[in-house]
Coordinates of C-alpha atoms and ligand atoms in Angstrom, one line a residue:
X221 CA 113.0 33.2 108.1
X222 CA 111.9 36.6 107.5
X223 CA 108.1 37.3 108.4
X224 CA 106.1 40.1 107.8
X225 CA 102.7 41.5 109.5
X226 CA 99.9 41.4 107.3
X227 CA 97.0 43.3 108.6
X228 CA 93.4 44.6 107.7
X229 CA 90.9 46.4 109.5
X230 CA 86.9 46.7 110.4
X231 CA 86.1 49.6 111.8
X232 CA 82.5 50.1 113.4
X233 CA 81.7 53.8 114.0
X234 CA 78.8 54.9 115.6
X235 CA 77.0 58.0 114.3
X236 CA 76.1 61.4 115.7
X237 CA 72.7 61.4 114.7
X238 CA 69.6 62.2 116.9
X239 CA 67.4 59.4 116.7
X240 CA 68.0 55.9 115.5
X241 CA 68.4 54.5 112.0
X242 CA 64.7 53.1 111.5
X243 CA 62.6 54.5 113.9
X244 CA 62.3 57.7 116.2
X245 CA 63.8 56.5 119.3
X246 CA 66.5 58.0 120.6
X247 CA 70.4 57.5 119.8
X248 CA 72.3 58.6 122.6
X249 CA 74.8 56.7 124.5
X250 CA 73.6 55.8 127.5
X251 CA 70.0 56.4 129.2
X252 CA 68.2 54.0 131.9
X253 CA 68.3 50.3 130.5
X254 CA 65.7 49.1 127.9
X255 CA 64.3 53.0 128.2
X256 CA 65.0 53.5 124.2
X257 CA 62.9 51.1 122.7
X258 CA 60.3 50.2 120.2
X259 CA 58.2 48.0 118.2
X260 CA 60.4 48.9 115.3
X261 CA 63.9 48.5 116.8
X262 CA 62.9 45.5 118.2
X263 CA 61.0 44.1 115.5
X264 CA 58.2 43.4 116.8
X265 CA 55.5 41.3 114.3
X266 CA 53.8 44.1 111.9
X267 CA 56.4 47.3 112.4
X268 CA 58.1 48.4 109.6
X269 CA 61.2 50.3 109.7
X270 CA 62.0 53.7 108.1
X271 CA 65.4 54.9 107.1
X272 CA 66.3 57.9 108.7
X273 CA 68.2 60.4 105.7
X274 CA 70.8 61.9 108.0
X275 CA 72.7 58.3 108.2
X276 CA 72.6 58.7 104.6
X277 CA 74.1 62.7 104.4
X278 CA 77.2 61.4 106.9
X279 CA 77.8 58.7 104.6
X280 CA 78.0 60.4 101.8
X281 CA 80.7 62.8 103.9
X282 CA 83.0 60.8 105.0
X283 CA 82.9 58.8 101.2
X284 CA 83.7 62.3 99.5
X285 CA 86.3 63.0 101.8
X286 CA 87.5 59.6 101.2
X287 CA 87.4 59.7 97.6
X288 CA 85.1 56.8 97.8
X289 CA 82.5 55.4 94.6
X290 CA 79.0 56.8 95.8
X291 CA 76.3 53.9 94.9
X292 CA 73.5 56.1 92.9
X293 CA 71.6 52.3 94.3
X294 CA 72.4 51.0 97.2
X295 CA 70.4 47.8 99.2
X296 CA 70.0 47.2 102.8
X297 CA 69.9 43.3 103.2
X298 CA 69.4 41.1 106.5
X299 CA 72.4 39.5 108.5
X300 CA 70.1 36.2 110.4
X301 CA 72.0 35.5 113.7
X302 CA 70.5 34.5 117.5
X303 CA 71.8 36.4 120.0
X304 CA 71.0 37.8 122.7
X305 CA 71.8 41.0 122.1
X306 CA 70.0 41.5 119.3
X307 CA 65.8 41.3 119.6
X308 CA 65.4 41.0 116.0
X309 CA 67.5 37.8 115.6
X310 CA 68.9 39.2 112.9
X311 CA 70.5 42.9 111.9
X312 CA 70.0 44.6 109.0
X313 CA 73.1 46.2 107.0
X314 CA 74.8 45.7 103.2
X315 CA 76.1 43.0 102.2
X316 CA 75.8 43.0 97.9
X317 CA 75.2 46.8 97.5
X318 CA 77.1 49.0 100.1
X319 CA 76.8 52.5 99.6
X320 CA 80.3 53.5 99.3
X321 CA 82.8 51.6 97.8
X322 CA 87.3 52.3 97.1
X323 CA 88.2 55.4 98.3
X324 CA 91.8 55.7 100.0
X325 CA 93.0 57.3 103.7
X326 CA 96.6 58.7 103.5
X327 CA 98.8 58.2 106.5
X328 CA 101.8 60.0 107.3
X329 CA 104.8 57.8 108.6
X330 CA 107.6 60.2 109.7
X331 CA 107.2 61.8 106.7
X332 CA 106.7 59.5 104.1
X333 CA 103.1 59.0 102.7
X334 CA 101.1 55.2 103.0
X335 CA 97.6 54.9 101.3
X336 CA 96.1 52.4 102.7
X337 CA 93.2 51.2 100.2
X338 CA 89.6 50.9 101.0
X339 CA 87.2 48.1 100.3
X340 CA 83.6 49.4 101.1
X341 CA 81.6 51.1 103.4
X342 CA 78.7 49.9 104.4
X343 CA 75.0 51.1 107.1
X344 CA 74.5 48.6 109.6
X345 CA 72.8 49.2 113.0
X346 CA 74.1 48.5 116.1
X347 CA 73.0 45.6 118.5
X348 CA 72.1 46.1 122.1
X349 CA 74.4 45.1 125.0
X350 CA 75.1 42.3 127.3
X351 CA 76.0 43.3 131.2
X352 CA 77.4 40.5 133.0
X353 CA 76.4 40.8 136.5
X354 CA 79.6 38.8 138.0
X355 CA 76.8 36.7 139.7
X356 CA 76.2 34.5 137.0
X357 CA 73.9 36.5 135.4
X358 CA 73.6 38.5 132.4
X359 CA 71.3 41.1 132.0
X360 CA 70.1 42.8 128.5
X361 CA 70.0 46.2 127.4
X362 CA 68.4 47.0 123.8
X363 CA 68.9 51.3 124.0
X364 CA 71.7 50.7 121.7
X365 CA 69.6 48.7 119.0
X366 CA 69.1 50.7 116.1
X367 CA 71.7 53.2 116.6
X368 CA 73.3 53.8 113.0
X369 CA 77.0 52.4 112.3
X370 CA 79.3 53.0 109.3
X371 CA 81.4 49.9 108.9
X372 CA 84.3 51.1 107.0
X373 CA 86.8 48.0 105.5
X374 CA 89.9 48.8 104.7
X375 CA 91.9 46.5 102.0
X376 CA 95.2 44.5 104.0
X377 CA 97.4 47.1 103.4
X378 CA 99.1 47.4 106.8
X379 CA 102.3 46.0 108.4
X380 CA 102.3 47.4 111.9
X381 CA 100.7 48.5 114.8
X382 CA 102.2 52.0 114.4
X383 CA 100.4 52.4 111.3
X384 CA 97.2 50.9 112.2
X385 CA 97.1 53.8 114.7
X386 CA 98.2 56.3 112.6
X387 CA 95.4 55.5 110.7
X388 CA 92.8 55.3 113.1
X389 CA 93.7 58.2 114.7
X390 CA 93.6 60.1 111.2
X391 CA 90.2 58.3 110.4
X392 CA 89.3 59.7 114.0
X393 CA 90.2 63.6 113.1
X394 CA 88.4 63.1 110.2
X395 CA 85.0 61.7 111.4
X396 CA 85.0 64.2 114.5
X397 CA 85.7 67.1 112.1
X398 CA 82.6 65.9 110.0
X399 CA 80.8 66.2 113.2
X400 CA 79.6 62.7 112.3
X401 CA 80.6 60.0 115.0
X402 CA 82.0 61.4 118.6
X403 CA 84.2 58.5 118.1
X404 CA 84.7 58.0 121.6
X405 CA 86.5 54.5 122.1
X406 CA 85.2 54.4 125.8
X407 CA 81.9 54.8 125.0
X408 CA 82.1 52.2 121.9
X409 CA 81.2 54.5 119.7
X410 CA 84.5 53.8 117.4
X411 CA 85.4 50.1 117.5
X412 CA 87.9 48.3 115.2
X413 CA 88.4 44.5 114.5
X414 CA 91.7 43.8 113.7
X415 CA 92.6 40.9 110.8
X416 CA 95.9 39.8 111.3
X417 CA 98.1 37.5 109.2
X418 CA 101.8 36.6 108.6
X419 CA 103.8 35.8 105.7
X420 CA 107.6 35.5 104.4
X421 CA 108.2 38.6 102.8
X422 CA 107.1 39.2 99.7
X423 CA 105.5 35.8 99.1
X424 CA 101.4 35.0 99.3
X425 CA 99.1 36.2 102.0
X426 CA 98.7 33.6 105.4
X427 CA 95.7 32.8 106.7
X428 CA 94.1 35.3 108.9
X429 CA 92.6 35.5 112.3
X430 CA 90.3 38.5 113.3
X431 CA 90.2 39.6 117.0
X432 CA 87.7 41.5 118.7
X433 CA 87.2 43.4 121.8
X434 CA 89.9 46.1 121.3
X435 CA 88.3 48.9 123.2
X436 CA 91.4 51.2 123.2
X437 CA 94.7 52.2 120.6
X438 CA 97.0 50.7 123.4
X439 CA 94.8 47.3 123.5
X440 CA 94.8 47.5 119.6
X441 CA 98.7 48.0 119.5
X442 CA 99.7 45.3 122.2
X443 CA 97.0 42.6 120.3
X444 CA 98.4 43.0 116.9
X445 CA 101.9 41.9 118.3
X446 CA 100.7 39.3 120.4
X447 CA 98.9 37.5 117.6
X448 CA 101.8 38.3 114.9
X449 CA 104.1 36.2 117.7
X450 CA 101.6 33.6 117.8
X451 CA 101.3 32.9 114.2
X452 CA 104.7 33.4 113.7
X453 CA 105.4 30.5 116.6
X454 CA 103.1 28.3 114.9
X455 CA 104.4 28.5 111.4
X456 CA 107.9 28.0 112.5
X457 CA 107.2 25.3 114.5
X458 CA 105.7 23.3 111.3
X459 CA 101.7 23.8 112.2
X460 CA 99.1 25.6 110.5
X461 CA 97.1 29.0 111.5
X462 CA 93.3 28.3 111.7
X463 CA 90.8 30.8 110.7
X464 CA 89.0 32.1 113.7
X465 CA 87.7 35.3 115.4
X466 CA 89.9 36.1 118.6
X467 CA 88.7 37.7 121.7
X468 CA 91.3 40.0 123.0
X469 CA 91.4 39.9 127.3
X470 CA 93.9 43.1 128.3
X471 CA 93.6 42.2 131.5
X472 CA 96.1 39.5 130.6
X473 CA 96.9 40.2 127.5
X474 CA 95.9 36.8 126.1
X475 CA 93.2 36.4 123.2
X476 CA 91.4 33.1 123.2
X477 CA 89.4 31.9 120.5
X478 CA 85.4 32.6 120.4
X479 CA 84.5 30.9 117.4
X480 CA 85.3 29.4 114.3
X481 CA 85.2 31.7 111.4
X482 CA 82.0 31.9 109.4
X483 CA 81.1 32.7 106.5
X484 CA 78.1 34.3 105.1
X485 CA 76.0 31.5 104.6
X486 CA 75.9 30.8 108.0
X487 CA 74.2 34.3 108.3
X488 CA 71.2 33.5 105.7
X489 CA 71.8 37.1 104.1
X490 CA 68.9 38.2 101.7
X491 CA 67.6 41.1 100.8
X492 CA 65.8 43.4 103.3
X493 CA 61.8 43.2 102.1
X494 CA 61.3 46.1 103.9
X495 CA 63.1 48.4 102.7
X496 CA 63.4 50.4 99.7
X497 CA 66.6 50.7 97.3
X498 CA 68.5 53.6 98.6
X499 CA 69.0 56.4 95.5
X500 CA 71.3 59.0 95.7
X501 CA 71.2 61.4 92.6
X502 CA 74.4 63.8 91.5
X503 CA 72.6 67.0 92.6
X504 CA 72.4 65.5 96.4
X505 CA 76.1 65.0 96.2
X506 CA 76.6 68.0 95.2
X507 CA 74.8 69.4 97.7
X508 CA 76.2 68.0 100.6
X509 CA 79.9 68.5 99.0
X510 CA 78.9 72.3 98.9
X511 CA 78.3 71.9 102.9
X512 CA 80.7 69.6 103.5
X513 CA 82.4 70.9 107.2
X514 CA 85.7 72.2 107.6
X515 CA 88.5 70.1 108.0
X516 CA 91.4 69.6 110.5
X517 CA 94.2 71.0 107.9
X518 CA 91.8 73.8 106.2
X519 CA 91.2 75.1 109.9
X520 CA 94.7 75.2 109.7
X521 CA 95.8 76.6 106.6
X522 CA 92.8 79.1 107.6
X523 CA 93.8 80.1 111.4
X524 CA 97.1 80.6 109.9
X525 CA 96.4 83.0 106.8
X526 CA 93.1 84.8 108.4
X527 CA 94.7 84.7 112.0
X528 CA 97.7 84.9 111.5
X529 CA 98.6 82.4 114.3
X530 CA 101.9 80.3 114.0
X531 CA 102.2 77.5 112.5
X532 CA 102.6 75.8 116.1
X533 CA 99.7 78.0 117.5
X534 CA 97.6 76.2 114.5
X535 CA 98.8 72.7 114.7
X536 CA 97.8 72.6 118.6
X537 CA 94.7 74.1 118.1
X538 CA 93.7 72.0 115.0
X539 CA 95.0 68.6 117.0
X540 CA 91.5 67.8 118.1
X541 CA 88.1 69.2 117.5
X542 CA 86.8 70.0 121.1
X543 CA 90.0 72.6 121.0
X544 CA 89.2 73.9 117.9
X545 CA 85.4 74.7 118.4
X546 CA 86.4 76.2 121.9
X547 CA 89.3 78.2 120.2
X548 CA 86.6 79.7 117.8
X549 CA 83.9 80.7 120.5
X550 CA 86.6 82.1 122.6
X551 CA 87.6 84.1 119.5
X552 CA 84.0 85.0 118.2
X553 CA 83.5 85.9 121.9
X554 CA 86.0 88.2 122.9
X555 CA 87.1 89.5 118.9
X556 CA 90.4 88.7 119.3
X557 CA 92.0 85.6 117.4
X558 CA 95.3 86.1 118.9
X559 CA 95.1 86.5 122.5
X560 CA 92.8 83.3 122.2
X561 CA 95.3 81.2 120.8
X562 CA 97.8 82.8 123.1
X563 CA 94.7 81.6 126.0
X564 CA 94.7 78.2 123.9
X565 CA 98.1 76.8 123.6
X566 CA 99.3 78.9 127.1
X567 CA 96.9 78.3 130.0
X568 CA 94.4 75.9 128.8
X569 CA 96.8 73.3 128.2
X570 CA 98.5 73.8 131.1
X571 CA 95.1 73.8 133.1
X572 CA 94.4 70.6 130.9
X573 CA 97.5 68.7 131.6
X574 CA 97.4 69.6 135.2
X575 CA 93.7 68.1 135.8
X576 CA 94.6 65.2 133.1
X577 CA 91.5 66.3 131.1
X578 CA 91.6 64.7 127.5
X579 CA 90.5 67.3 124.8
X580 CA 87.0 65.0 124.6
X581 CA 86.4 65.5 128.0
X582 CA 87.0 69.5 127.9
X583 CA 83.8 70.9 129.1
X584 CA 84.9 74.4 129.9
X585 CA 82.6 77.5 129.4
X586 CA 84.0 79.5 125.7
X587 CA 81.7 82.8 126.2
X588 CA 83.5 82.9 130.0
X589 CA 86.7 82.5 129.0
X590 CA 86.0 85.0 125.9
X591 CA 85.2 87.8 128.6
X592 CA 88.5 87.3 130.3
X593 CA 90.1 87.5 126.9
X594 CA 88.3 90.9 126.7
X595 CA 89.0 92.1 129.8
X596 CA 92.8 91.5 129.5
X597 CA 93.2 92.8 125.7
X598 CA 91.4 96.3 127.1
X599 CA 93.3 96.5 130.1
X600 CA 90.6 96.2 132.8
X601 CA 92.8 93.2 134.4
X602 CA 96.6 92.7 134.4
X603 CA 98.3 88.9 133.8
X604 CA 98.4 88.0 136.9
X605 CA 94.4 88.5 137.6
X606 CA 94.1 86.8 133.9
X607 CA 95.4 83.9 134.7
X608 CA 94.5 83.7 138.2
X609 CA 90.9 83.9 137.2
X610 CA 90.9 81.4 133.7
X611 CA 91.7 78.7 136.4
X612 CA 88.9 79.5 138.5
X613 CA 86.8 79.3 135.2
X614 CA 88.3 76.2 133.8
X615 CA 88.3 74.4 137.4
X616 CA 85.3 75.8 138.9
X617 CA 83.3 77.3 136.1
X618 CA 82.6 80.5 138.2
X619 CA 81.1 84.0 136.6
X620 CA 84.0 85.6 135.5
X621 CA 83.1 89.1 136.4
X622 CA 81.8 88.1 139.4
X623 CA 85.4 86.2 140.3
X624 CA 86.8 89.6 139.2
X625 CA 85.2 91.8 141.7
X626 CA 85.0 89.3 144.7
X627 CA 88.4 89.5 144.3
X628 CA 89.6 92.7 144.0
X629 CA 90.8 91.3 140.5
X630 CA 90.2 94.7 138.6
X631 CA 93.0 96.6 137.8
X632 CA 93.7 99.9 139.7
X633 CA 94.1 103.1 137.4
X634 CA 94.0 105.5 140.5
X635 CA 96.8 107.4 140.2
X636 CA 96.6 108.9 143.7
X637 CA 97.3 105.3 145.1
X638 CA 100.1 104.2 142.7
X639 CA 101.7 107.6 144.0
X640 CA 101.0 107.2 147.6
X641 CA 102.0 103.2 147.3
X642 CA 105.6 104.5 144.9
X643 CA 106.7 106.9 147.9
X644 CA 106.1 104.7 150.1
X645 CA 108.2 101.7 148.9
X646 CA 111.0 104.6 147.9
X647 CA 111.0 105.7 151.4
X648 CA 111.6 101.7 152.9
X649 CA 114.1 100.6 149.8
X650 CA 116.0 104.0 150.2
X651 CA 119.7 101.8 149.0
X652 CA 117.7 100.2 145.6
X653 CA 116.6 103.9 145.3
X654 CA 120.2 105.2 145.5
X655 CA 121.2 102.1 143.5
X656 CA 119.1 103.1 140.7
X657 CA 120.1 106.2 140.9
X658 CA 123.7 105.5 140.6
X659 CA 123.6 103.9 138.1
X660 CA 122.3 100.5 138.3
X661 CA 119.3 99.7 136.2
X662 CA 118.4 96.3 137.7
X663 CA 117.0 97.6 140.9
X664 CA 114.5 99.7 138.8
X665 CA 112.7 96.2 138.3
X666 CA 112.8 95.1 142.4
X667 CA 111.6 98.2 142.8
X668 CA 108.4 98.0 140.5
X669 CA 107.5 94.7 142.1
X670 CA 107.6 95.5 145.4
X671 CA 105.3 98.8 144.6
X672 CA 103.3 96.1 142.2
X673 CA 102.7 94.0 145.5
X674 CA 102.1 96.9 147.9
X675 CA 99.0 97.5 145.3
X676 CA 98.0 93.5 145.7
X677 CA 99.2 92.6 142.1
X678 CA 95.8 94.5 140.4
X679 CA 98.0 97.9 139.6
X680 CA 98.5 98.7 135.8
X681 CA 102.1 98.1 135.3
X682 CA 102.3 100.9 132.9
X683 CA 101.0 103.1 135.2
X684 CA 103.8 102.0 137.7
X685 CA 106.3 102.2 135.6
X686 CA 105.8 105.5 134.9
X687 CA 104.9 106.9 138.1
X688 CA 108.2 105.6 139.6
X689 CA 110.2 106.8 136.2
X690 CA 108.9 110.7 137.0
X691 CA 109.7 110.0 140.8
X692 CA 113.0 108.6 140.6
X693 CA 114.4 111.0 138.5
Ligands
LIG976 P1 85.0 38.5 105.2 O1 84.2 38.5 103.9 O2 85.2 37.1 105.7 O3 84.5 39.4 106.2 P2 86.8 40.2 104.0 O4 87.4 39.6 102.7 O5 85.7 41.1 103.9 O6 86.4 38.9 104.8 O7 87.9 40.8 104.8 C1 87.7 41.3 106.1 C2 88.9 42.1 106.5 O8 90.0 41.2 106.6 C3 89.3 43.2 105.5 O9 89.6 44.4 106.3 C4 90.5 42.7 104.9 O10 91.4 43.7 104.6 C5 91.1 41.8 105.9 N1 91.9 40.7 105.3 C6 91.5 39.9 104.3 N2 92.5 39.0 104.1 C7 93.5 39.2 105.0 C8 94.8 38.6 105.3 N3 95.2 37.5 104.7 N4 95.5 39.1 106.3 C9 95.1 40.1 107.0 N5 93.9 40.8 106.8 C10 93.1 40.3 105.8
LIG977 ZN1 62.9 52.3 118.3
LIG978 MG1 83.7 41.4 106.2

């Protein structure tokens, strides 16, 4: 028998905004525990909540990027569960009226193009967390309750792993270039639950499973063909896949079940009572279309026909936003769009592969690195002293100038000691002198380098190079 994957995806993302999605509290990750708290995000008898517009402007940015439907009326209505995570005892998202709703994300498998559909994308806030002590004892955290999520539900349109990353990663690029999630897996701030199914090829979809916990692409990837095996076992062996959510465990790389699955009557959803409708008219569309931020490929297309960086140059840049936005400081900095690619795709990477630092990690100073570019590009420091003093930036963030002159870094233009320092070296490599001089080109090179060290590597090579020229011949 011939199966096939079937699979659909949940993805909770986590947005960018500064305080929470009802109340004025903050939204950052992190922060002491139960420090980010209030009446409202935790419900307490009386509060009310208030819906804070920003979620509503990223929303509306990632549905016109996504070709989505944009609800001119949109609800808010109340999930009812107990948990302890969650003060309220119940969280409040969309359930009969989300605010976006088709749309379509285009992936690229070695070259040919996939849309995989969407079904909706809905607000929800986020619960708070559970910290299990390894004593026995769990301890609560409520700073993340409140905090705004997009819940974006794609239709089953997926056989693979491979392109359940593909799209995730696009999906990624595109929320970090709308500067609306970080999306940082780590952090939880991008979280996918994965619905998995198998079928015969062709015929009707299987029942489905959905499995939770997937807190990186390489956990996602291994789940998804874990669970395709097990179903696949099952069937063949005559039985019959139950419906249930699926805890993935890496650390074995086992998923065991957490609970039946419900449906939404178990939840009690009804309308939020304390909220209003959400309307959007077509002129607050418009508006945020007319602002909507630049993209990964019109960066591209742009650093390529402004810039005129290469292809490559572009593509390496563009492949995460933290580069980009560094790329552009460096190169508002220092006025010089090529050299600052050159810095990009040349040193930084190197510096970046050599420290293992991920492009979300990169914390580097721009305007620093934008003065070296400056100094180089006028000639006040050669390569050498370029490079040597990027990787004291990018490793120990020192002043630049500073590094420069504690170091003798500047390059010398005194003629009288690329002279003195020329006669010299002539006078101790008298046969590559006489080699030159018969003849032999290659020792005109040996003999710049040694009169290059004898000036500790700061020397304008042009200025050596012609000093020796007029003494040699
Ligand atoms: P529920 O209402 O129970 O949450 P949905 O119909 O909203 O279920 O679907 C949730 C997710 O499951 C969607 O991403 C959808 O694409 C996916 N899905 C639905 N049916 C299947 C199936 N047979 N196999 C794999 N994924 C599925
Ligand atoms: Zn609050
Ligand atoms: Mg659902």
């Amino acid at each position: 028998m011939k199966w096939e994957t079937v699979i659909g995806l949940e993805v909770h993302t986590e947005l960018l905004t500064e305080s929470k999605i009802f109340c004025g509290c903050s939204a950052k990750f992190g922060g002491e525990p139960n420090t980010r708290l209030c009446p409202i995000c935790t419900a307490m008898p009386g509060s009310l909540p208030v819906l804070n517009k920003r979620v509503l402007e990223y929303a509306m940015r990632l549905g016109i990027v996504l070709g989505c439907t944009i609800s001119k009326s949109s609800k808010f209505d109340r999930k009812n569960y107990f948990y302890p995570d969650l003060p309220k005892a119940y969280q409040i998202s969309q359930l009969y009226a989300p605010i976006l709703r088709g749309g379509q994300l285009e992936i690229d498998l070695d070259g040919q193009k996939k849309a995989v559909r969407l079904r909706e994308i809905h607000i929800e806030e986020d619960a708070g967390k559970l910290l299990h002590s390894g004593f026995g004892e769990t301890h609560m955290d409520f700073n993340r309750c409140g905090v705004p999520l997009l819940e974006i539900v794609s239709e089953p349109d997926f056989s693979s792993g491979d392109e359940v990353l593909l799209y995730l990663e696009k999906l990624r690029e595109i929320l970090l270039y709308l500067g609306i999630s970080d999306c940082k897996m780590q952090e939880g701030s991008l979280r996918a639950d994965v619905n998995i199914s198998v079928r015969q090829i062709g015929g009707e979809l299987g029942v489905r499973t959905e499995m939770k916990n997937l807190n990186s692409f390489k956990a996602i990837s291994r789940a998804i063909e874990y669970e395709a095996d097990r179903q696949i076992g099952i069937l063949e062996s005559g039985g019959k896949i139950a419906q249930e959510t699926l805890r993935w465990d890496d650390d074995i790389g086992e998923s065991y079940s957490m609970r039946s699955k419900e449906n939404a009557q178990d939840y009690r959803y009804f309308p939020e009572p304390d909220l209003l409708p959400i309307n959007i008219s077509e002129e607050w569309i418009s508006e945020i279309r007319k602002d909507l931020p630049e993209l990964a490929h019109q960066k591209r297309e742009r650093y390529i026909s402004e810039y005129k960086l290469s292809e490559f140059e572009a593509s390496v840049i563009t492949g995460h936003k933290n580069i980009s936005d560094l790329y552009e400081n460096i190169s508002a900095h220092s006025n010089a769009p090529l050299e600052s690619a050159r810095l990009i795709t040349g040193e930084v990477m190197r510096l970046m592969n050599q420290t293992n630092t991920l492009p979300e990690e990169l914390s580097v100073d721009a305007q620093k690195l934008g003065t070296l570019v400056t100094l180089v590009t006028d000639g006040k420091i050669n390569r050498g002293a370029y490079k040597q003093a990027v990787e004291a930036v990018f490793t120990e963030d020192v002043d630049p100038e500073d590094y420069i002159s504690k170091n003798g870094l500047m390059m010398q233009n005194d003629s009288a000691a690329v002279k003195e320092a020329v006669s010299v070296i002539m006078a101790e490599q008298a046969s590559a002198v006489s080699d030159y001089r018969s003849g032999k080109e290659k020792a005109f090179g040996f003999l710049m380098g040694q009169v290059m060290k004898k000036l500790g590597g700061t020397a304008n090579p042009e200025a050596v190079k012609e000093m020796l020229k007029k003494e040699l011949s």
